């Protein structure tokens, strides 16, 4: 068993070894039952400093390895994700509350991220440049050194590996700090797989920790680039701190994504997309459909069918029963969702389905007639809630859809060219015509604009090379030139 707890129980992965941390130990809690599944080490700033020294030391040897050797480690890691898919999924179901299709999808993406990254070490790493001088001039891509990866609780495996794999492949060392609530899925599984895949000791360090450990990574001089995925408020802090320390921070942040249903849409198809977009993974995905903007001609039909569908979706423990929705991650996230639902109902929306919970199980909720100034319309909810708002004219829809965020967008229409023209008026990093807002593929550039992020991208070779290398201008000439003095 790759996740046999004998190695990692109570530990962090520091300096190539599973060892106790100076931050102590925390419980791994199953949200569906409240049971304690194990313990992981909790890192503090002293652990981060130790990891940074060790990673910087290990990085030099790793970057100097012949490229086929680095590629082989990444390929082997992909194979290990495939071989241990059931075990890694089991943790995702228990620790995160993912339903099995979500857990299986996350392992599939993790495997693909490793295979995509395995193609990076052998890519050309720069360009030859014309020069006015008699010299060879080139822009050489070099690893940045140590990359700090900070990831959130919601889809911990994908959101960690999508930076860890390409950063390693490109010759960097990585310090991974998963959210302490989901440290096994988002950290231990990745560290164990790379350990088994033959990654040299110290090249990957894995430190579950809170904001203090994250900030210590952002400020440590040996950590040269930060890859942060999380909420917009925390991302703003990380960006500001990184700016003070003059380091690059890639920020992938929150979203409040619109699904636009035009008047020519097939309502049954639109409702299927809408339900998945808002309720998959309990709405705890940055690309979750946060607003359904529906043309008045199909609105009544749409809300009636969506409410009926939501009311029929089973909610419960995904480890023991076949459900569409598992638990939310914790009481804080559940109460945040419920506050927005009650405040939006008080502002005039109708709760057409759900709107209630037991323990951490929040029912699939449909809010109709959602006013544009209400919290469900303006804020990221991060819970299983579908807020629906009617629009009358195709002329208003782009203005209604635009907001401070800009991650994903879905448009449902029989006229795809019209859908594309509409998408051009709504700036987002991702758009799907005739699909809902959630999707992820390892080879595709992922990211947002506005309050959803800095506009940098993960996924696909070009985006990953930009994110995890820097350019060095190198010139060489046969003889030194003469100068006027
Ligand atoms: P969060 O911002 O609270 O935490 C994310 C990570 O950052 C955690 O590891 C946390 O410990 C760490 N952190 C928190 N404060 C920090 C600080 N000041 N300095 C350094 N690290 C800090 O986010 P969350 O609530 O756990 O996750 C949900 C959020 O993440 C949602 O807003 C969601 O939209 C967003 N998200 C974005 C993407 C994307 O790719 N755009 C993907 C998934 C989730």
Short mmCIF file of C-alpha atoms and ligand atoms in Angstrom, two decimals:
data_model
loop_
_atom_site.label_atom_id
_atom_site.label_comp_id
_atom_site.label_asym_id
_atom_site.label_seq_id
_atom_site.Cartn_x
_atom_site.Cartn_y
_atom_site.Cartn_z
CA UNK A 1 0.00 0.00 0.00
CA UNK A 2 1.48 3.31 -1.05
CA UNK A 3 -0.36 5.23 1.66
CA UNK A 4 0.36 2.81 4.46
CA UNK A 5 0.38 5.12 7.44
CA UNK A 6 3.52 3.64 9.02
CA UNK A 7 5.69 6.18 7.19
CA UNK A 8 3.67 9.38 7.27
CA UNK A 9 1.57 9.09 10.45
CA UNK A 10 2.21 12.21 12.57
CA UNK A 11 4.98 13.37 10.21
CA UNK A 12 5.84 15.84 7.49
CA UNK A 13 8.10 15.06 4.51
CA UNK A 14 11.19 17.13 5.19
CA UNK A 15 14.72 16.73 3.84
CA UNK A 16 13.76 13.51 2.04
CA UNK A 17 12.49 11.82 5.23
CA UNK A 18 9.19 11.39 7.01
CA UNK A 19 9.90 13.16 10.27
CA UNK A 20 8.20 15.04 13.10
CA UNK A 21 7.71 18.78 12.59
CA UNK A 22 8.26 21.59 15.04
CA UNK A 23 4.62 22.69 14.51
CA UNK A 24 3.23 19.52 16.16
CA UNK A 25 0.54 17.13 14.94
CA UNK A 26 -3.07 17.54 13.75
CA UNK A 27 -5.97 15.14 13.28
CA UNK A 28 -7.13 14.07 9.85
CA UNK A 29 -10.92 14.30 10.24
CA UNK A 30 -13.55 12.63 8.07
CA UNK A 31 -16.20 15.32 7.42
CA UNK A 32 -19.01 12.79 6.81
CA UNK A 33 -18.67 11.18 10.26
CA UNK A 34 -16.39 13.34 12.38
CA UNK A 35 -14.11 10.29 12.81
CA UNK A 36 -10.37 10.80 13.09
CA UNK A 37 -8.69 8.94 10.21
CA UNK A 38 -5.11 9.57 11.29
CA UNK A 39 -2.65 12.34 12.10
CA UNK A 40 -0.26 14.41 10.05
CA UNK A 41 2.55 16.70 11.09
CA UNK A 42 1.80 20.42 11.11
CA UNK A 43 4.56 22.67 9.83
CA UNK A 44 5.48 26.05 11.26
CA UNK A 45 7.86 28.72 9.89
CA UNK A 46 10.91 26.92 11.35
CA UNK A 47 10.04 23.79 9.34
CA UNK A 48 9.61 25.94 6.24
CA UNK A 49 13.07 27.46 6.71
CA UNK A 50 14.62 24.00 7.08
CA UNK A 51 12.75 22.76 4.00
CA UNK A 52 13.89 25.74 1.94
CA UNK A 53 17.58 25.10 2.76
CA UNK A 54 17.26 21.41 2.01
CA UNK A 55 15.30 21.97 -1.21
CA UNK A 56 17.79 24.57 -2.51
CA UNK A 57 20.63 22.13 -1.92
CA UNK A 58 18.84 19.21 -3.61
CA UNK A 59 17.66 21.30 -6.57
CA UNK A 60 21.14 21.75 -8.05
CA UNK A 61 21.74 18.04 -8.46
CA UNK A 62 18.21 17.43 -9.78
CA UNK A 63 18.48 20.17 -12.43
CA UNK A 64 21.86 18.77 -13.52
CA UNK A 65 20.52 15.26 -14.18
CA UNK A 66 20.23 14.21 -17.83
CA UNK A 67 16.74 15.06 -19.04
CA UNK A 68 15.64 11.44 -19.66
CA UNK A 69 16.24 10.69 -15.98
CA UNK A 70 13.98 13.52 -14.85
CA UNK A 71 11.34 12.49 -17.39
CA UNK A 72 11.48 8.89 -16.14
CA UNK A 73 10.63 9.97 -12.58
CA UNK A 74 7.59 11.87 -13.85
CA UNK A 75 6.45 8.94 -16.00
CA UNK A 76 6.84 6.56 -13.10
CA UNK A 77 4.83 8.90 -10.86
CA UNK A 78 2.01 8.86 -13.45
CA UNK A 79 2.10 5.06 -13.50
CA UNK A 80 1.99 4.93 -9.70
CA UNK A 81 -1.09 7.16 -9.62
CA UNK A 82 -2.75 4.72 -12.01
CA UNK A 83 -1.64 1.64 -10.03
CA UNK A 84 -2.78 3.09 -6.70
CA UNK A 85 -5.87 4.90 -7.98
CA UNK A 86 -8.26 3.08 -5.64
CA UNK A 87 -6.21 3.83 -2.56
CA UNK A 88 -5.70 7.50 -3.40
CA UNK A 89 -9.42 7.81 -4.26
CA UNK A 90 -10.36 6.20 -0.94
CA UNK A 91 -8.60 9.01 0.92
CA UNK A 92 -10.22 11.64 -1.29
CA UNK A 93 -13.67 10.19 -0.52
CA UNK A 94 -13.03 9.93 3.21
CA UNK A 95 -10.90 12.99 3.90
CA UNK A 96 -12.39 15.50 1.43
CA UNK A 97 -15.94 14.12 1.16
CA UNK A 98 -15.68 13.61 -2.60
CA UNK A 99 -18.14 11.26 -4.30
CA UNK A 100 -16.36 8.35 -6.07
CA UNK A 101 -16.66 9.80 -9.63
CA UNK A 102 -14.99 13.00 -8.41
CA UNK A 103 -12.27 11.07 -6.58
CA UNK A 104 -11.63 8.91 -9.66
CA UNK A 105 -11.49 11.96 -11.90
CA UNK A 106 -8.94 13.65 -9.60
CA UNK A 107 -6.58 10.64 -9.77
CA UNK A 108 -6.98 10.50 -13.54
CA UNK A 109 -6.01 14.18 -13.82
CA UNK A 110 -3.07 13.64 -11.43
CA UNK A 111 -1.81 10.81 -13.63
CA UNK A 112 -2.19 12.95 -16.77
CA UNK A 113 -0.43 15.90 -15.13
CA UNK A 114 2.59 13.65 -14.54
CA UNK A 115 2.59 12.35 -18.12
CA UNK A 116 2.23 15.88 -19.53
CA UNK A 117 5.09 17.02 -17.29
CA UNK A 118 7.24 14.08 -18.43
CA UNK A 119 7.36 15.76 -21.86
CA UNK A 120 8.87 18.96 -20.46
CA UNK A 121 12.48 17.96 -19.62
CA UNK A 122 13.29 17.17 -23.27
CA UNK A 123 11.75 20.31 -24.75
CA UNK A 124 14.04 22.93 -26.28
CA UNK A 125 14.83 25.30 -23.44
CA UNK A 126 15.24 28.61 -25.13
CA UNK A 127 15.71 30.48 -28.35
CA UNK A 128 18.64 31.58 -30.47
CA UNK A 129 18.43 35.31 -31.04
CA UNK A 130 19.76 37.44 -33.89
CA UNK A 131 22.42 39.83 -32.62
CA UNK A 132 23.94 43.01 -34.02
CA UNK A 133 27.28 41.86 -32.67
CA UNK A 134 29.47 38.95 -33.86
CA UNK A 135 28.29 36.68 -31.11
CA UNK A 136 25.94 33.84 -30.31
CA UNK A 137 22.99 35.25 -28.41
CA UNK A 138 20.34 33.20 -26.72
CA UNK A 139 17.41 33.38 -24.35
CA UNK A 140 17.90 30.37 -22.15
CA UNK A 141 15.13 29.00 -19.95
CA UNK A 142 16.46 28.07 -16.53
CA UNK A 143 14.68 26.59 -13.50
CA UNK A 144 13.77 29.22 -10.92
CA UNK A 145 15.24 27.11 -8.09
CA UNK A 146 12.75 26.40 -5.31
CA UNK A 147 9.02 26.74 -6.06
CA UNK A 148 6.51 27.08 -3.21
CA UNK A 149 3.11 25.49 -3.92
CA UNK A 150 0.20 26.47 -1.66
CA UNK A 151 -3.05 24.58 -2.32
CA UNK A 152 -6.62 24.62 -0.95
CA UNK A 153 -8.86 21.97 0.61
CA UNK A 154 -11.46 21.59 -2.10
CA UNK A 155 -9.74 19.62 -4.88
CA UNK A 156 -6.44 19.08 -3.11
CA UNK A 157 -4.90 16.44 -5.35
CA UNK A 158 -5.35 18.25 -8.67
CA UNK A 159 -4.57 21.69 -7.31
CA UNK A 160 -1.30 20.50 -5.81
CA UNK A 161 -0.07 18.19 -8.59
CA UNK A 162 -0.83 20.65 -11.41
CA UNK A 163 2.02 22.81 -10.10
CA UNK A 164 4.22 20.18 -8.43
CA UNK A 165 4.63 17.97 -11.53
CA UNK A 166 5.62 20.64 -14.10
CA UNK A 167 7.78 22.54 -11.58
CA UNK A 168 9.74 19.36 -10.82
CA UNK A 169 9.97 18.37 -14.47
CA UNK A 170 11.52 21.72 -15.34
CA UNK A 171 14.37 21.18 -12.86
CA UNK A 172 13.03 22.94 -9.77
CA UNK A 173 12.72 21.71 -6.22
CA UNK A 174 9.27 22.14 -4.67
CA UNK A 175 7.93 22.84 -1.19
CA UNK A 176 4.27 21.80 -1.18
CA UNK A 177 2.01 23.18 1.54
CA UNK A 178 -1.41 21.54 1.34
CA UNK A 179 -4.34 22.75 3.41
CA UNK A 180 -4.07 20.97 6.78
CA UNK A 181 -7.73 19.79 6.50
CA UNK A 182 -6.93 17.68 3.44
CA UNK A 183 -3.22 17.00 3.84
CA UNK A 184 -3.27 13.29 2.97
CA UNK A 185 -5.01 13.70 -0.39
CA UNK A 186 -3.31 16.99 -1.24
CA UNK A 187 0.15 16.29 0.13
CA UNK A 188 0.99 12.89 1.57
CA UNK A 189 -0.20 10.99 -1.53
CA UNK A 190 1.97 13.14 -3.82
CA UNK A 191 5.04 12.93 -1.58
CA UNK A 192 4.69 9.14 -1.24
CA UNK A 193 4.27 8.66 -4.99
CA UNK A 194 7.32 10.75 -5.88
CA UNK A 195 9.32 8.99 -3.17
CA UNK A 196 8.44 5.62 -4.74
CA UNK A 197 9.03 7.02 -8.24
CA UNK A 198 12.67 7.65 -7.35
CA UNK A 199 12.75 11.43 -6.95
CA UNK A 200 16.05 12.25 -5.19
CA UNK A 201 15.68 13.16 -1.48
CA UNK A 202 15.00 16.81 -0.74
CA UNK A 203 13.72 17.73 -4.22
CA UNK A 204 10.13 17.61 -2.93
CA UNK A 205 9.29 18.71 0.60
CA UNK A 206 5.72 18.37 1.87
CA UNK A 207 4.58 20.50 4.81
CA UNK A 208 0.90 20.63 5.81
CA UNK A 209 0.39 23.98 7.48
CA UNK A 210 -1.73 27.06 7.93
CA UNK A 211 -1.38 30.67 6.83
CA UNK A 212 1.75 31.15 8.98
CA UNK A 213 3.59 28.39 7.12
CA UNK A 214 2.29 29.76 3.79
CA UNK A 215 3.53 33.24 4.62
CA UNK A 216 6.90 31.83 5.68
CA UNK A 217 7.19 30.29 2.21
CA UNK A 218 6.30 33.57 0.53
CA UNK A 219 8.92 35.49 2.52
CA UNK A 220 11.78 32.96 2.55
CA UNK A 221 14.55 34.22 0.24
CA UNK A 222 15.33 30.75 -1.14
CA UNK A 223 11.74 30.21 -2.37
CA UNK A 224 11.79 32.06 -5.66
CA UNK A 225 8.31 31.55 -7.15
CA UNK A 226 4.97 30.97 -5.41
CA UNK A 227 2.12 29.05 -6.97
CA UNK A 228 -0.95 29.83 -4.89
CA UNK A 229 -4.45 28.43 -5.36
CA UNK A 230 -7.10 29.57 -2.92
CA UNK A 231 -9.51 32.34 -2.02
CA UNK A 232 -9.31 35.85 -3.40
CA UNK A 233 -8.75 37.50 0.04
CA UNK A 234 -5.83 35.16 0.89
CA UNK A 235 -4.50 35.54 -2.67
CA UNK A 236 -4.43 39.32 -2.29
CA UNK A 237 -2.34 38.94 0.89
CA UNK A 238 0.03 36.49 -0.78
CA UNK A 239 0.38 38.76 -3.81
CA UNK A 240 1.12 41.81 -1.65
CA UNK A 241 3.69 39.93 0.42
CA UNK A 242 5.32 38.45 -2.66
CA UNK A 243 5.51 41.94 -4.13
CA UNK A 244 7.31 43.23 -1.05
CA UNK A 245 9.80 40.40 -1.39
CA UNK A 246 10.12 40.94 -5.14
CA UNK A 247 9.10 37.45 -6.12
CA UNK A 248 6.73 36.11 -8.71
CA UNK A 249 3.39 34.80 -7.42
CA UNK A 250 0.98 32.89 -9.67
CA UNK A 251 -2.43 33.40 -8.10
CA UNK A 252 -5.40 31.18 -9.00
CA UNK A 253 -8.31 32.51 -6.94
CA UNK A 254 -12.05 32.44 -6.45
CA UNK A 255 -14.84 32.63 -8.99
CA UNK A 256 -18.53 33.41 -9.38
CA UNK A 257 -19.17 31.86 -12.75
CA UNK A 258 -22.21 32.37 -14.95
CA UNK A 259 -24.09 29.77 -16.96
CA UNK A 260 -26.14 31.62 -19.58
CA UNK A 261 -29.15 29.81 -20.99
CA UNK A 262 -30.33 31.50 -24.19
CA UNK A 263 -33.92 31.30 -25.43
CA UNK A 264 -33.15 28.65 -28.07
CA UNK A 265 -31.67 26.16 -25.55
CA UNK A 266 -33.11 22.71 -24.96
CA UNK A 267 -34.39 23.05 -21.39
CA UNK A 268 -33.77 19.45 -20.32
CA UNK A 269 -30.18 19.62 -21.49
CA UNK A 270 -29.71 23.01 -19.84
CA UNK A 271 -31.06 21.68 -16.52
CA UNK A 272 -28.67 18.71 -16.60
CA UNK A 273 -25.74 21.10 -17.13
CA UNK A 274 -27.03 23.50 -14.51
CA UNK A 275 -27.41 20.84 -11.81
CA UNK A 276 -23.95 19.45 -12.40
CA UNK A 277 -22.41 22.92 -12.57
CA UNK A 278 -23.80 23.96 -9.19
CA UNK A 279 -24.00 20.72 -7.19
CA UNK A 280 -20.97 18.66 -8.23
CA UNK A 281 -18.58 18.32 -5.28
CA UNK A 282 -21.10 20.20 -3.13
CA UNK A 283 -20.39 23.37 -5.09
CA UNK A 284 -16.89 23.52 -3.62
CA UNK A 285 -15.07 24.12 -6.91
CA UNK A 286 -13.67 27.43 -8.12
CA UNK A 287 -15.40 26.82 -11.49
CA UNK A 288 -18.77 25.98 -9.89
CA UNK A 289 -21.72 27.61 -11.63
CA UNK A 290 -22.48 30.44 -9.22
CA UNK A 291 -25.16 32.19 -11.28
CA UNK A 292 -27.71 30.83 -13.76
CA UNK A 293 -28.82 33.56 -16.14
CA UNK A 294 -31.86 32.27 -17.97
CA UNK A 295 -33.85 33.88 -20.78
CA UNK A 296 -37.42 34.66 -19.77
CA UNK A 297 -38.86 32.49 -22.57
CA UNK A 298 -37.48 29.31 -20.95
CA UNK A 299 -37.15 30.54 -17.35
CA UNK A 300 -40.31 29.03 -15.77
CA UNK A 301 -39.70 25.65 -17.31
CA UNK A 302 -36.02 25.76 -16.32
CA UNK A 303 -36.56 26.61 -12.64
CA UNK A 304 -39.35 24.06 -12.24
CA UNK A 305 -37.23 21.23 -13.65
CA UNK A 306 -34.06 22.31 -11.87
CA UNK A 307 -35.87 22.45 -8.51
CA UNK A 308 -37.39 19.00 -9.10
CA UNK A 309 -33.99 17.61 -10.02
CA UNK A 310 -32.30 19.18 -6.98
CA UNK A 311 -34.96 17.84 -4.63
CA UNK A 312 -34.28 14.31 -5.91
CA UNK A 313 -30.49 14.35 -5.48
CA UNK A 314 -29.35 12.08 -2.63
CA UNK A 315 -27.02 13.64 -0.05
CA UNK A 316 -24.98 11.54 2.37
CA UNK A 317 -21.74 9.76 3.21
CA UNK A 318 -20.03 8.95 -0.12
CA UNK A 319 -17.99 6.18 1.53
CA UNK A 320 -21.02 4.13 2.51
CA UNK A 321 -23.86 5.04 0.13
CA UNK A 322 -24.40 6.02 -3.47
CA UNK A 323 -25.00 9.76 -3.30
CA UNK A 324 -24.78 12.74 -5.63
CA UNK A 325 -23.60 15.09 -2.89
CA UNK A 326 -21.25 14.31 0.00
CA UNK A 327 -20.54 16.46 3.06
CA UNK A 328 -19.16 19.96 3.03
CA UNK A 329 -15.66 20.25 4.38
CA UNK A 330 -16.52 21.79 7.76
CA UNK A 331 -19.08 23.74 9.75
CA UNK A 332 -17.52 27.07 8.78
CA UNK A 333 -18.03 26.42 5.08
CA UNK A 334 -21.57 25.11 5.68
CA UNK A 335 -22.57 28.13 7.78
CA UNK A 336 -21.10 30.50 5.20
CA UNK A 337 -23.32 28.84 2.57
CA UNK A 338 -26.39 28.93 4.77
CA UNK A 339 -25.88 32.61 5.65
CA UNK A 340 -25.84 33.50 1.96
CA UNK A 341 -28.95 31.40 1.28
CA UNK A 342 -30.93 32.97 4.13
CA UNK A 343 -29.77 36.49 3.35
CA UNK A 344 -30.68 36.06 -0.33
CA UNK A 345 -34.11 34.67 0.57
CA UNK A 346 -34.61 37.71 2.83
CA UNK A 347 -33.67 39.91 -0.14
CA UNK A 348 -36.58 38.47 -2.14
CA UNK A 349 -35.39 35.19 -3.73
CA UNK A 350 -37.53 32.04 -3.46
CA UNK A 351 -35.99 28.86 -2.04
CA UNK A 352 -37.35 26.44 -4.66
CA UNK A 353 -35.40 23.41 -3.35
CA UNK A 354 -33.10 22.62 -0.42
CA UNK A 355 -32.00 25.49 1.78
CA UNK A 356 -31.43 23.20 4.76
CA UNK A 357 -28.82 20.81 6.16
CA UNK A 358 -28.08 18.06 8.63
CA UNK A 359 -24.61 17.94 10.14
CA UNK A 360 -22.31 18.82 7.21
CA UNK A 361 -24.75 17.57 4.57
CA UNK A 362 -26.21 20.56 2.78
CA UNK A 363 -29.08 19.79 0.41
CA UNK A 364 -28.92 20.77 -3.24
CA UNK A 365 -30.47 24.22 -3.18
CA UNK A 366 -32.18 26.25 -5.89
CA UNK A 367 -32.84 29.95 -5.39
CA UNK A 368 -35.09 31.57 -7.99
CA UNK A 369 -35.77 35.20 -8.75
CA UNK A 370 -32.36 36.05 -7.33
CA UNK A 371 -31.92 39.85 -7.20
CA UNK A 372 -28.71 41.10 -8.78
CA UNK A 373 -27.68 42.99 -5.65
CA UNK A 374 -28.21 39.96 -3.32
CA UNK A 375 -25.32 38.04 -1.80
CA UNK A 376 -26.01 34.86 -3.82
CA UNK A 377 -25.56 36.87 -7.01
CA UNK A 378 -22.55 38.93 -6.04
CA UNK A 379 -20.47 36.55 -3.85
CA UNK A 380 -18.72 33.24 -4.33
CA UNK A 381 -20.83 30.81 -2.26
CA UNK A 382 -18.70 27.65 -2.39
CA UNK A 383 -21.66 25.45 -1.50
CA UNK A 384 -24.32 23.45 -3.41
CA UNK A 385 -26.52 26.38 -4.38
CA UNK A 386 -27.92 27.28 -7.80
CA UNK A 387 -29.01 30.95 -7.86
CA UNK A 388 -31.23 31.62 -10.90
CA UNK A 389 -31.89 35.07 -12.38
CA UNK A 390 -34.14 35.87 -15.34
CA UNK A 391 -33.06 38.11 -18.22
CA UNK A 392 -35.26 39.61 -20.89
CA UNK A 393 -33.14 40.77 -23.75
CA UNK A 394 -30.02 39.41 -25.33
CA UNK A 395 -28.74 43.00 -25.18
CA UNK A 396 -28.49 43.03 -21.36
CA UNK A 397 -26.99 39.61 -20.87
CA UNK A 398 -23.29 40.44 -21.24
CA UNK A 399 -23.54 43.27 -18.70
CA UNK A 400 -25.44 41.00 -16.31
CA UNK A 401 -22.86 38.21 -16.64
CA UNK A 402 -19.77 40.36 -16.10
CA UNK A 403 -18.57 40.75 -12.52
CA UNK A 404 -15.32 41.33 -10.63
CA UNK A 405 -14.30 37.69 -11.13
CA UNK A 406 -13.36 36.10 -14.44
CA UNK A 407 -12.66 32.39 -14.18
CA UNK A 408 -15.15 30.32 -16.16
CA UNK A 409 -18.29 30.83 -18.27
CA UNK A 410 -20.84 28.50 -19.83
CA UNK A 411 -23.29 29.37 -22.60
CA UNK A 412 -26.13 27.09 -23.73
CA UNK A 413 -27.51 27.79 -27.21
CA UNK A 414 -28.23 26.04 -30.47
CA UNK A 415 -26.34 28.82 -32.27
CA UNK A 416 -22.69 28.27 -31.34
CA UNK A 417 -21.42 31.28 -33.28
CA UNK A 418 -23.80 33.51 -31.35
CA UNK A 419 -22.54 31.88 -28.16
CA UNK A 420 -18.95 32.62 -29.10
CA UNK A 421 -19.78 36.24 -29.97
CA UNK A 422 -21.46 36.63 -26.58
CA UNK A 423 -18.47 35.05 -24.82
CA UNK A 424 -16.23 37.70 -26.41
CA UNK A 425 -18.08 40.35 -24.38
CA UNK A 426 -17.55 38.61 -21.02
CA UNK A 427 -13.88 38.38 -19.98
CA UNK A 428 -13.02 35.03 -18.36
CA UNK A 429 -10.01 32.72 -18.55
CA UNK A 430 -12.19 29.77 -19.58
CA UNK A 431 -15.39 29.50 -21.64
CA UNK A 432 -17.41 26.44 -22.61
CA UNK A 433 -20.10 26.77 -25.27
CA UNK A 434 -22.84 24.20 -24.71
CA UNK A 435 -21.41 23.02 -21.44
CA UNK A 436 -21.44 24.02 -17.80
CA UNK A 437 -18.56 25.84 -16.15
CA UNK A 438 -16.50 23.00 -14.59
CA UNK A 439 -13.81 21.21 -16.58
CA UNK A 440 -10.13 20.38 -16.28
CA UNK A 441 -7.61 18.79 -18.60
CA UNK A 442 -3.89 18.59 -17.94
CA UNK A 443 -2.93 19.92 -21.39
CA UNK A 444 -5.17 23.00 -21.32
CA UNK A 445 -4.33 26.44 -19.93
CA UNK A 446 -6.26 27.00 -16.72
CA UNK A 447 -6.73 30.29 -14.92
CA UNK A 448 -8.76 33.43 -14.50
CA UNK A 449 -8.67 37.19 -14.81
CA UNK A 450 -9.80 39.99 -12.48
CA UNK A 451 -10.45 38.82 -8.91
CA UNK A 452 -9.97 35.22 -10.10
CA UNK A 453 -6.23 35.60 -10.53
CA UNK A 454 -3.25 37.32 -12.00
CA UNK A 455 -3.95 36.06 -15.50
CA UNK A 456 -1.14 33.54 -15.37
CA UNK A 457 -1.97 29.99 -16.38
CA UNK A 458 -1.26 26.41 -15.39
CA UNK A 459 -1.66 23.53 -17.82
CA UNK A 460 -0.18 22.99 -21.23
CA UNK A 461 3.52 23.14 -21.95
CA UNK A 462 3.74 26.84 -22.82
CA UNK A 463 1.94 28.00 -19.68
CA UNK A 464 3.92 25.70 -17.41
CA UNK A 465 7.28 26.72 -18.88
CA UNK A 466 6.33 30.37 -18.32
CA UNK A 467 5.24 29.66 -14.76
CA UNK A 468 8.19 27.59 -13.57
CA UNK A 469 11.26 28.86 -15.40
CA UNK A 470 12.87 32.20 -15.96
CA UNK A 471 14.75 33.51 -18.96
CA UNK A 472 18.46 34.19 -18.88
CA UNK A 473 20.09 36.13 -21.74
CA UNK A 474 23.38 34.45 -22.60
CA UNK A 475 25.92 35.65 -25.19
CA UNK A 476 29.20 34.09 -26.29
CA UNK A 477 31.87 35.48 -28.60
CA UNK A 478 35.19 34.13 -29.79
CA UNK A 479 37.17 37.26 -28.75
CA UNK A 480 36.34 40.08 -26.34
CA UNK A 481 35.30 43.24 -28.24
CA UNK A 482 37.09 46.61 -28.18
CA UNK A 483 35.46 49.66 -26.50
CA UNK A 484 35.94 53.46 -26.96
CA UNK A 485 37.74 53.75 -23.59
P1 LIG B 1 -7.87 29.76 1.40
O1 LIG B 1 -7.42 30.93 0.64
O2 LIG B 1 -8.42 29.97 2.76
O3 LIG B 1 -6.68 28.70 1.58
C1 LIG B 1 -5.95 28.21 0.47
C2 LIG B 1 -4.54 27.84 0.92
O4 LIG B 1 -3.84 29.02 1.28
C3 LIG B 1 -4.48 26.94 2.15
O5 LIG B 1 -3.39 26.06 2.00
C4 LIG B 1 -4.24 27.93 3.28
O6 LIG B 1 -3.61 27.33 4.39
C5 LIG B 1 -3.32 28.93 2.60
N1 LIG B 1 -3.36 30.29 3.14
C6 LIG B 1 -4.40 30.95 3.69
N2 LIG B 1 -4.04 32.20 4.04
C7 LIG B 1 -2.75 32.34 3.65
C8 LIG B 1 -1.81 33.42 3.73
N3 LIG B 1 -2.12 34.60 4.26
N4 LIG B 1 -0.55 33.21 3.25
C9 LIG B 1 -0.21 32.04 2.69
N5 LIG B 1 -1.05 30.97 2.61
C10 LIG B 1 -2.31 31.14 3.09
O7 LIG B 1 -8.90 29.03 0.44
P2 LIG B 1 -9.96 27.90 0.77
O8 LIG B 1 -11.17 28.54 1.32
O9 LIG B 1 -9.35 26.79 1.49
O10 LIG B 1 -10.25 27.38 -0.72
C11 LIG B 1 -11.33 27.77 -1.43
C12 LIG B 1 -11.01 28.95 -2.33
O11 LIG B 1 -10.04 28.59 -3.30
C13 LIG B 1 -12.23 29.40 -3.11
O12 LIG B 1 -12.27 30.80 -3.14
C14 LIG B 1 -11.96 28.85 -4.49
O13 LIG B 1 -12.63 29.51 -5.53
C15 LIG B 1 -10.49 28.96 -4.60
N6 LIG B 1 -9.98 28.05 -5.63
C16 LIG B 1 -9.46 28.56 -6.78
C17 LIG B 1 -9.02 27.71 -7.79
C18 LIG B 1 -8.45 28.23 -9.08
O14 LIG B 1 -7.74 27.50 -9.75
N7 LIG B 1 -8.73 29.46 -9.47
C19 LIG B 1 -9.11 26.33 -7.60
C20 LIG B 1 -9.66 25.86 -6.41
C21 LIG B 1 -10.07 26.73 -5.42
#
